[in-house]
Amino acid sequence: MFPATVLSPLSTLTPRILLLVSLGLLQTACDVSQLNNPYPATDSGKTVLYSSFAERPKHLDPAVAYSSDEYGFIGQIYEPPLQYHYLKRPYELQPLTAAQLPTVRYLDSQGQPVPDNAGDAAIAYSEYLITLKPGIHYQPHPAFSKNAQQQFLYHQLDAAQLAGIDSLSDFKLQQSRELVAEDYVYQIKRLAFPKIQSPIAELMAGYIDGFAEFAEQTAKIDIRDLRHQPLRGVKALNDTQYRIRIKGKYPQFQYWLAMPFFAPMPWEADAFYAQPLLKNKNITLDWFPVGTGPYWLAENNPNRRMVLSKNPNYHPDFYPTEGEPGDLQAGWLKDAGKPLPFVDQVIFTLEKETIPYWAKFLQGYYDASGIASDSFDQAVQFSASGDPKLTPMMQEKQIQLQTSVSTSIFYMGFNMLDPVVGGDSERARKLRQALSIAVDYEEFIAIFANGRGVAAQGALPPGIFGYQEGEAGINPVAYRWENGQSRRKSIATAQQLMTEAGYPNGIDPTTGEKLLLYFDTTAVGTDDRALMNWYRKQFDKLGIQLVIRGTDYNRFQEKMRSGAAQIFVWGWNADYPDPENFFFLLYGPNSKVKQGGENAGNYANPEFDRLFEQMRNMDNGPERQILIDRMQSLLRHDAPWLFGYYPKDFSLLHSWYQNLKPARMVNNRLKYSRLDTALREQKRQAWNQAEFWPLGLLGLGLAGAIYPALKAYRRRQQETKAG
């Protein structure tokens, strides 16, 4: 037991000391800030762009990758010969690694040049000659590393050599080599190689000469022997030139040359990654890509973050010096002619939930953001005229709002093989026309898309050649032009069409009951009930009973393939900015049921098909526009689709993020991004000051509460001592 004169440690704190502690807490508010900063202090002041990802991309091999989240990475790493001009609209092709756009010559069936005045029917082959810029080098990579005797160091590794290797960065020597034409040829061979299973292999087999035969011949070989196999239609002429021969005339092939599928692949990469011991360590091409682009994947930790760093071997590349009208005023030409890229590193952090991501964006820890539905009202409000604008909170932070209509379409399709809604009878056609009026996609956009969309008037979205603005572009079946804008026709008009179709008031004459139609969908969750009820109400306007047939995705796909679905919702994102890429979705020979193609509704109109075949190979111009207008008219009249809507992209950018022009088709746009890091640091400091004054008040409160207790305790101690 302690002697009575020994006080507890708390008793040694006088009220004066407690007061000093509280004042100290108040003063520290001026010295400490950004305690919520998720990044290390070493990042401060660096030219780092901060973004996020929700799931790791499944494929980083350009022969296999085919989704937007994958392209967000590989578009910065790999370089096809062509790219889209970053600023010009409609989208315009320009050279990337190529010295100029490909030269094309047309050949007959004997391989002889076709005279200039010969018709398309005389063209058996189109031959594309691509000439590369010299002096382009790959990123450093162990696949290229050689010893003094020019032998590859890491192509035949054993277990002992790999004992301390867990990642690509563990290889001590990482060399490079120059890009050559054979690398592009080798990649096309990889597209045909059955073991790689490229998603465009079947399509390219119909175009590239010898592609299908090459696939058959190489089905059983090892990938390390692939480069030695000849592909008839593709050949490297020398180190800087290669030739691709395709069947017939297909001008859209040039667009494919701007996609990662046709980026170069060094054979050394496959030889390196084919080693089983590396595969066991998950060191694969899908994990560690190798390219000539402005960035390389420096870190791939899918449970935390992925990091792109500037390629030290990147070739000379420059920001565009011209754009479209308005670009100069918008500030998108401030960096004209400056070397690319501007950003040294891009850090993607794993964010599975939208709320934490949104909070970090508002704090300045992410440089740009989309807008999730649960954050939309906090960010955007609509004016009386329906135009989007930022909320006062966003304006106070000087956040920028960018909107653009994407080159995509969502539509409601009819199975044209169905006996009720399909076919070319007037009865079925008028039923579809009535529904094209009744299903109010303007309302759909307002309720379910937060206003982020434009009701579609045809099969082509804005930004695609052939799309018509204004009165010339409306769907006259479902809309009228009034006071300078399109107006959806009345329900009375739709009801009249129902009567003409033989369904007065929606009554099926064969049953005497409401007409039953069936909507096949994968939307089966509780969150989808409001949407399904909305669809029912749209059909009910015409007295039609819509039956929802929900199913899982695999069963839904099977119903589409077999023609068992009646009405469905589908969508399409442009692979390339050409009307052919949308109209082929309605081309008869592409029927999903009959040919397994992308014509999901199995629409077949001989006149449309004839116009499509005539239009598809034409160069853009007035003659092509005339054919496109006729095709649009046929689709509006036949109504195999309710055209639905074109999605509208909404993006938020902080004031320090520059040069981010909306460019859905541009895969490599990160190299154009520029950051004002000083302004970013200033804003972060202002928005994330750590406030300690509540702790100071708490300290003062504690001092006030403890002081009487201390005083009483000291008095008792003194009384005990005196006694």
XYZ file of C-alpha atoms in Angstrom, residues 192-683:
492
model
C -5.749 -16.187 -86.195
C -4.044 -18.607 -83.779
C -6.860 -20.810 -82.346
C -5.221 -21.268 -78.930
C -5.383 -17.524 -78.248
C -9.124 -17.347 -79.067
C -9.320 -13.773 -80.260
C -12.915 -12.475 -80.253
C -12.476 -11.007 -83.759
C -10.941 -14.129 -85.337
C -14.168 -15.225 -87.015
C -14.801 -11.729 -88.398
C -11.258 -11.315 -89.733
C -11.426 -14.753 -91.353
C -14.007 -13.270 -93.690
C -11.713 -10.426 -94.710
C -7.970 -11.149 -94.446
C -6.760 -13.367 -97.265
C -5.526 -16.726 -95.964
C -6.588 -16.035 -92.367
C -8.942 -19.035 -92.059
C -6.437 -21.428 -93.634
C -3.704 -20.189 -91.295
C -5.951 -20.908 -88.304
C -6.437 -24.497 -89.478
C -2.731 -25.038 -90.175
C -1.605 -23.749 -86.774
C -4.259 -25.369 -84.580
C -1.832 -27.887 -83.082
C 1.502 -26.052 -83.035
C 3.195 -24.394 -80.066
C 2.966 -20.612 -79.932
C 6.771 -20.407 -79.997
C 6.668 -21.768 -83.561
C 3.964 -19.364 -84.718
C 6.248 -16.721 -86.201
C 7.745 -19.176 -88.678
C 4.355 -19.999 -90.269
C 3.454 -17.965 -93.399
C 0.100 -16.156 -93.613
C -0.755 -15.600 -97.280
C -2.446 -12.232 -96.979
C 0.000 -10.578 -94.546
C 3.699 -10.013 -95.173
C 6.552 -7.837 -93.919
C 8.352 -6.364 -96.905
C 11.216 -4.953 -94.851
C 11.756 -3.559 -91.341
C 9.463 -0.561 -91.894
C 6.820 -1.809 -94.346
C 4.194 -4.530 -94.267
C 1.230 -5.416 -96.449
C -2.248 -6.696 -95.618
C -4.423 -8.121 -98.378
C -8.169 -8.357 -97.718
C -10.950 -9.859 -99.782
C -12.983 -7.463 -101.908
C -13.389 -3.809 -101.022
C -13.869 -2.934 -97.356
C -12.921 0.700 -96.602
C -13.814 0.245 -92.915
C -10.764 -1.974 -92.515
C -8.687 1.157 -91.856
C -10.686 1.709 -88.659
C -9.581 -1.689 -87.399
C -5.982 -0.510 -87.813
C -6.654 1.994 -85.011
C -7.738 -0.725 -82.560
C -5.431 -2.553 -80.109
C -6.121 -5.827 -81.939
C -3.700 -4.640 -84.623
C -1.024 -3.317 -82.275
C 2.440 -4.899 -82.607
C 3.531 -7.869 -80.545
C 7.196 -8.894 -80.406
C 7.652 -12.631 -80.791
C 10.108 -12.475 -77.890
C 7.227 -11.686 -75.527
C 5.396 -14.927 -76.371
C 8.640 -16.910 -76.174
C 9.287 -15.436 -72.725
C 5.785 -15.824 -71.306
C 5.291 -19.338 -72.724
C 7.590 -20.761 -70.023
C 5.470 -22.875 -67.636
C 7.469 -21.820 -64.575
C 6.580 -18.181 -65.254
C 2.921 -19.040 -65.685
C 2.987 -20.713 -62.271
C 4.083 -17.379 -60.815
C 1.341 -15.542 -62.728
C 3.923 -13.744 -64.855
C 1.962 -13.671 -68.098
C 1.132 -11.302 -70.932
C -2.335 -10.812 -69.445
C -0.631 -9.551 -66.291
C 2.403 -7.703 -67.675
C 1.897 -6.301 -71.198
C 4.756 -5.044 -73.359
C 4.359 -2.204 -75.849
C 5.740 0.949 -77.446
C 3.113 3.340 -76.043
C 3.537 6.363 -73.770
C 3.098 4.256 -70.615
C 4.032 0.852 -69.264
C 2.375 -1.101 -66.448
C 4.807 -0.539 -63.588
C 2.644 -2.149 -60.901
C -0.208 -4.625 -61.127
C -1.688 -5.310 -57.703
C -5.390 -5.944 -58.388
C -6.212 -6.014 -54.672
C -4.882 -2.499 -54.171
C -3.724 -0.507 -57.193
C -2.405 -0.522 -60.762
C 0.231 1.982 -61.859
C 1.133 3.234 -65.329
C 4.511 4.975 -65.587
C 5.936 6.958 -68.473
C 7.764 4.789 -70.978
C 11.408 5.946 -70.938
C 11.747 4.818 -74.572
C 8.679 6.626 -75.894
C 9.113 8.050 -79.373
C 8.534 11.732 -80.275
C 4.816 12.528 -80.151
C 3.085 15.902 -79.996
C -0.202 17.462 -78.994
C -2.446 18.362 -81.986
C -1.977 21.793 -83.535
C -5.500 21.979 -84.973
C -8.981 20.884 -84.038
C -12.579 21.744 -84.787
C -14.333 25.120 -84.403
C -14.551 26.130 -80.763
C -11.546 24.125 -79.568
C -9.344 27.196 -79.248
C -11.924 29.041 -77.148
C -12.481 25.922 -75.018
C -8.771 25.802 -74.194
C -8.107 22.491 -75.931
C -5.336 23.972 -78.084
C -3.301 25.646 -75.333
C -0.702 22.884 -75.559
C -0.595 22.740 -79.368
C 2.643 21.203 -80.589
C 4.001 20.319 -77.131
C 5.632 16.894 -76.571
C 3.540 14.085 -75.083
C 2.766 12.706 -72.570
C 2.325 15.438 -69.953
C 1.690 13.135 -66.982
C 4.545 11.043 -65.567
C 2.436 8.458 -63.762
C -1.175 7.302 -63.535
C -2.246 5.565 -60.327
C -5.454 3.514 -60.404
C -6.706 2.614 -56.918
C -9.192 -0.187 -56.253
C -12.587 1.315 -55.361
C -15.437 -1.176 -55.261
C -17.985 1.233 -53.793
C -19.109 4.499 -55.383
C -19.620 6.439 -52.134
C -15.970 6.331 -50.941
C -14.827 7.181 -54.456
C -17.180 10.155 -54.614
C -16.006 11.429 -51.214
C -12.358 11.275 -52.297
C -13.162 13.082 -55.542
C -14.806 15.925 -53.617
C -11.727 16.098 -51.384
C -9.497 16.418 -54.463
C -7.882 12.995 -54.198
C -9.254 11.847 -57.572
C -8.824 14.170 -60.539
C -11.976 13.264 -62.456
C -15.187 11.365 -61.847
C -18.262 10.012 -63.494
C -21.545 10.545 -61.680
C -23.298 7.615 -60.020
C -27.063 7.759 -59.655
C -26.922 8.202 -55.881
C -24.624 11.249 -56.280
C -26.298 12.810 -59.295
C -28.530 15.300 -57.457
C -25.569 16.425 -55.395
C -23.628 17.271 -58.561
C -26.060 18.254 -61.306
C -29.369 20.037 -61.602
C -31.414 20.864 -64.670
C -32.536 24.307 -65.775
C -36.104 25.109 -66.775
C -35.135 24.400 -70.392
C -33.755 20.983 -69.449
C -30.070 21.870 -69.746
C -27.758 20.324 -67.130
C -25.699 22.565 -64.893
C -23.589 22.131 -61.792
C -25.007 22.584 -58.318
C -23.717 25.546 -56.253
C -21.468 23.217 -54.251
C -19.758 21.996 -57.441
C -19.463 25.526 -58.762
C -17.868 26.697 -55.524
C -15.178 24.049 -55.983
C -14.723 25.203 -59.626
C -15.426 21.683 -60.858
C -15.990 21.377 -64.601
C -18.922 19.485 -66.156
C -18.488 17.812 -69.528
C -21.370 16.219 -71.415
C -21.314 14.413 -74.735
C -23.616 12.027 -76.554
C -21.814 8.706 -76.932
C -21.531 6.715 -80.139
C -23.899 4.089 -78.703
C -27.554 3.135 -78.828
C -29.933 1.262 -76.526
C -33.053 -0.024 -78.259
C -36.078 -2.254 -77.762
C -36.115 -4.899 -80.462
C -38.779 -7.149 -81.915
C -38.096 -10.694 -83.035
C -39.071 -10.391 -86.666
C -39.562 -14.174 -86.835
C -42.336 -13.978 -84.233
C -45.871 -14.529 -85.649
C -47.390 -11.610 -83.681
C -44.870 -8.761 -83.608
C -42.640 -9.899 -86.500
C -42.879 -10.168 -90.244
C -43.626 -7.607 -92.943
C -47.421 -7.641 -92.810
C -49.228 -4.320 -92.345
C -50.849 -5.731 -89.228
C -47.518 -6.368 -87.470
C -45.921 -3.214 -88.883
C -48.653 -0.919 -87.570
C -48.497 -2.642 -84.179
C -44.767 -1.890 -83.999
C -45.339 1.680 -85.191
C -47.957 2.228 -82.493
C -45.521 1.011 -79.853
C -42.791 3.295 -81.211
C -45.063 6.199 -80.262
C -46.371 4.823 -76.958
C -43.061 3.853 -75.318
C -41.941 7.284 -74.128
C -38.146 7.223 -74.054
C -37.977 10.893 -73.065
C -39.710 9.847 -69.856
C -37.413 6.835 -69.520
C -34.335 9.081 -69.755
C -35.706 11.460 -67.123
C -36.648 8.706 -64.644
C -34.039 5.989 -65.092
C -31.033 7.753 -66.631
C -30.999 11.032 -64.655
C -31.506 12.887 -67.923
C -28.336 11.386 -69.367
C -29.507 10.521 -72.828
C -31.119 11.699 -76.053
C -34.178 9.972 -77.496
C -33.099 8.218 -80.686
C -34.688 9.009 -84.024
C -32.923 6.293 -85.995
C -30.206 3.672 -85.929
C -27.257 6.096 -86.135
C -26.084 8.119 -83.098
C -24.474 11.575 -83.351
C -20.818 11.490 -84.355
C -21.408 8.819 -87.004
C -21.449 9.854 -90.657
C -25.035 9.904 -91.934
C -26.636 11.119 -88.720
C -28.917 14.067 -89.490
C -29.629 16.944 -87.120
C -32.957 18.751 -86.828
C -36.077 18.145 -88.880
C -34.192 16.167 -91.531
C -33.270 13.589 -88.913
C -36.561 12.962 -87.083
C -38.529 9.731 -87.161
C -41.793 10.856 -88.833
C -43.597 7.720 -87.685
C -43.247 8.604 -83.987
C -42.516 12.362 -84.038
C -43.643 15.623 -85.577
C -41.589 18.783 -86.021
C -43.058 21.684 -84.085
C -41.613 25.090 -83.175
C -38.113 24.085 -84.135
C -38.005 20.805 -82.212
C -39.279 17.248 -82.371
C -42.408 16.293 -80.424
C -43.577 12.750 -79.771
C -46.904 12.055 -81.460
C -50.012 11.642 -79.344
C -51.324 8.416 -77.884
C -54.447 8.990 -79.961
C -52.290 8.564 -83.088
C -50.878 5.335 -81.684
C -54.352 4.077 -80.795
C -55.494 4.745 -84.354
C -52.588 2.640 -85.622
C -53.673 -0.123 -83.236
C -57.158 -0.034 -84.737
C -55.701 -0.210 -88.246
C -53.601 -3.176 -87.117
C -56.751 -5.004 -86.039
C -56.354 -4.455 -82.289
C -58.917 -1.756 -81.401
C -58.357 -0.626 -77.797
C -55.668 -3.276 -77.569
C -58.125 -6.167 -77.883
C -56.887 -9.308 -79.630
C -59.753 -10.381 -81.943
C -58.759 -14.048 -81.677
C -59.292 -14.112 -77.896
C -61.504 -11.122 -77.208
C -59.060 -10.227 -74.428
C -56.156 -7.812 -74.109
C -53.360 -8.508 -76.548
C -50.592 -10.370 -74.703
C -46.995 -9.550 -75.579
C -43.876 -10.977 -73.943
C -40.785 -9.083 -72.842
C -37.713 -11.257 -72.316
C -35.120 -9.781 -69.970
C -32.315 -10.532 -67.540
C -33.532 -7.763 -65.219
C -34.853 -9.990 -62.442
C -33.647 -8.257 -59.263
C -35.750 -6.285 -56.810
C -34.080 -3.077 -58.006
C -35.494 -3.733 -61.496
C -39.153 -3.800 -60.454
C -39.729 -0.093 -61.026
C -38.310 -0.354 -64.541
C -40.425 -3.398 -65.381
C -43.540 -1.651 -64.072
C -42.694 1.326 -66.270
C -42.546 -0.882 -69.355
C -45.910 -2.418 -68.452
C -47.469 1.057 -68.175
C -46.122 2.070 -71.581
C -47.771 -0.913 -73.264
C -50.911 -0.481 -71.201
C -51.437 2.939 -72.835
C -52.540 0.942 -75.878
C -54.482 -1.656 -73.908
C -51.703 -4.238 -74.298
C -50.780 -6.548 -71.438
C -47.003 -6.922 -71.262
C -45.802 -10.125 -69.619
C -42.276 -9.977 -68.190
C -40.282 -13.159 -68.712
C -37.190 -12.774 -66.549
C -34.336 -15.243 -66.807
C -30.601 -15.580 -66.256
C -28.144 -14.349 -68.877
C -27.280 -17.769 -70.338
C -30.930 -18.712 -70.787
C -31.664 -15.308 -72.297
C -28.841 -15.745 -74.812
C -30.150 -19.161 -75.741
C -33.644 -17.751 -76.339
C -32.141 -15.069 -78.580
C -30.134 -17.638 -80.552
C -33.138 -19.914 -81.024
C -35.645 -17.150 -81.782
C -37.768 -17.923 -78.713
C -37.733 -14.325 -77.443
C -40.456 -11.931 -78.618
C -39.454 -8.450 -77.362
C -36.085 -7.590 -75.828
C -33.767 -4.694 -74.996
C -30.319 -4.567 -76.552
C -27.488 -2.088 -77.016
C -24.471 -1.430 -79.182
C -21.268 0.588 -78.710
C -19.490 1.597 -81.899
C -16.358 -0.383 -82.731
C -15.489 2.298 -85.262
C -17.215 5.529 -86.359
C -18.902 4.368 -89.539
C -22.608 3.796 -90.328
C -21.790 0.272 -91.476
C -21.017 -0.592 -87.836
C -24.650 0.125 -86.885
C -26.594 -0.832 -90.022
C -24.998 -4.297 -90.050
C -27.070 -4.947 -86.899
C -30.117 -4.963 -89.196
C -28.608 -6.621 -92.278
C -30.550 -9.790 -93.162
C -27.560 -12.131 -93.674
C -26.397 -11.242 -90.137
C -29.510 -12.806 -88.579
C -28.802 -14.203 -85.119
C -31.104 -17.213 -85.543
C -30.190 -18.114 -89.121
C -26.504 -17.155 -89.255
C -25.494 -16.538 -85.633
C -24.787 -12.888 -86.420
C -25.399 -9.609 -84.609
C -28.833 -8.953 -86.162
C -30.525 -9.803 -82.851
C -34.062 -9.142 -84.136
C -33.591 -11.142 -87.351
C -34.825 -8.228 -89.478
C -34.817 -8.941 -93.208
C -35.835 -6.433 -95.864
C -34.451 -7.089 -99.372
C -34.425 -3.375 -100.216
C -32.569 -2.474 -97.018
C -30.064 -5.284 -97.631
C -29.475 -4.084 -101.204
C -28.874 -0.516 -100.045
C -26.608 -1.754 -97.253
C -24.422 -3.693 -99.679
C -24.197 -0.633 -101.890
C -23.532 1.794 -99.033
C -21.062 -0.204 -96.940
C -18.057 0.193 -99.238
C -18.642 3.776 -100.307
C -16.537 6.711 -99.234
C -18.308 9.363 -97.157
C -19.996 11.944 -99.316
C -23.364 13.154 -100.693
C -24.069 9.922 -102.582
C -23.535 7.833 -99.479
C -25.726 10.205 -97.447
C -28.610 9.691 -99.877
C -28.428 5.915 -99.411
C -28.204 6.267 -95.619
C -31.309 8.483 -95.561
C -33.239 5.882 -97.561
C -32.118 3.124 -95.202
C -33.175 5.163 -92.173
C -36.601 5.739 -93.776
C -37.078 2.005 -94.297
C -36.189 1.278 -90.677
C -38.535 3.958 -89.361
C -41.362 2.598 -91.488
C -40.765 -1.089 -90.664
C -39.966 -0.329 -86.986
C -37.981 -3.499 -86.186
C -36.604 -1.453 -83.265
C -38.024 1.090 -80.913
C -34.932 3.218 -81.367
C -34.635 3.957 -77.661
C -31.946 6.450 -76.782
C -28.341 7.477 -77.223
C -26.593 7.557 -73.813
C -25.074 10.845 -72.744
C -21.769 10.801 -70.903
C -21.444 13.135 -67.900
C -17.954 13.746 -66.525
C -16.713 15.933 -63.693
C -13.196 17.362 -63.787
C -11.359 19.360 -61.178
C -10.106 22.774 -62.259
C -6.506 21.521 -62.431
C -7.332 18.777 -64.974
C -6.867 20.021 -68.537
C -7.141 18.743 -72.120
C -9.756 16.077 -71.374
C -12.025 16.530 -74.390
C -14.877 13.985 -74.604
C -13.585 11.280 -76.946
C -15.300 7.910 -76.544
C -13.546 6.422 -79.599
C -10.037 7.513 -78.540
C -8.375 4.687 -76.592
C -5.040 6.419 -75.895
C -6.236 9.732 -74.505
C -4.304 9.689 -71.219
C -1.200 10.975 -73.001
C -3.047 14.243 -73.766
C -4.043 14.889 -70.135
C -2.291 17.717 -68.305
C -2.398 18.616 -64.600
C -1.697 21.817 -62.710
C -0.215 20.092 -59.666
C 0.421 23.341 -57.782
C -3.254 24.269 -58.046
C -4.235 20.739 -56.989
C -2.084 20.955 -53.867
C -3.515 24.366 -53.044
C -7.101 23.119 -53.367
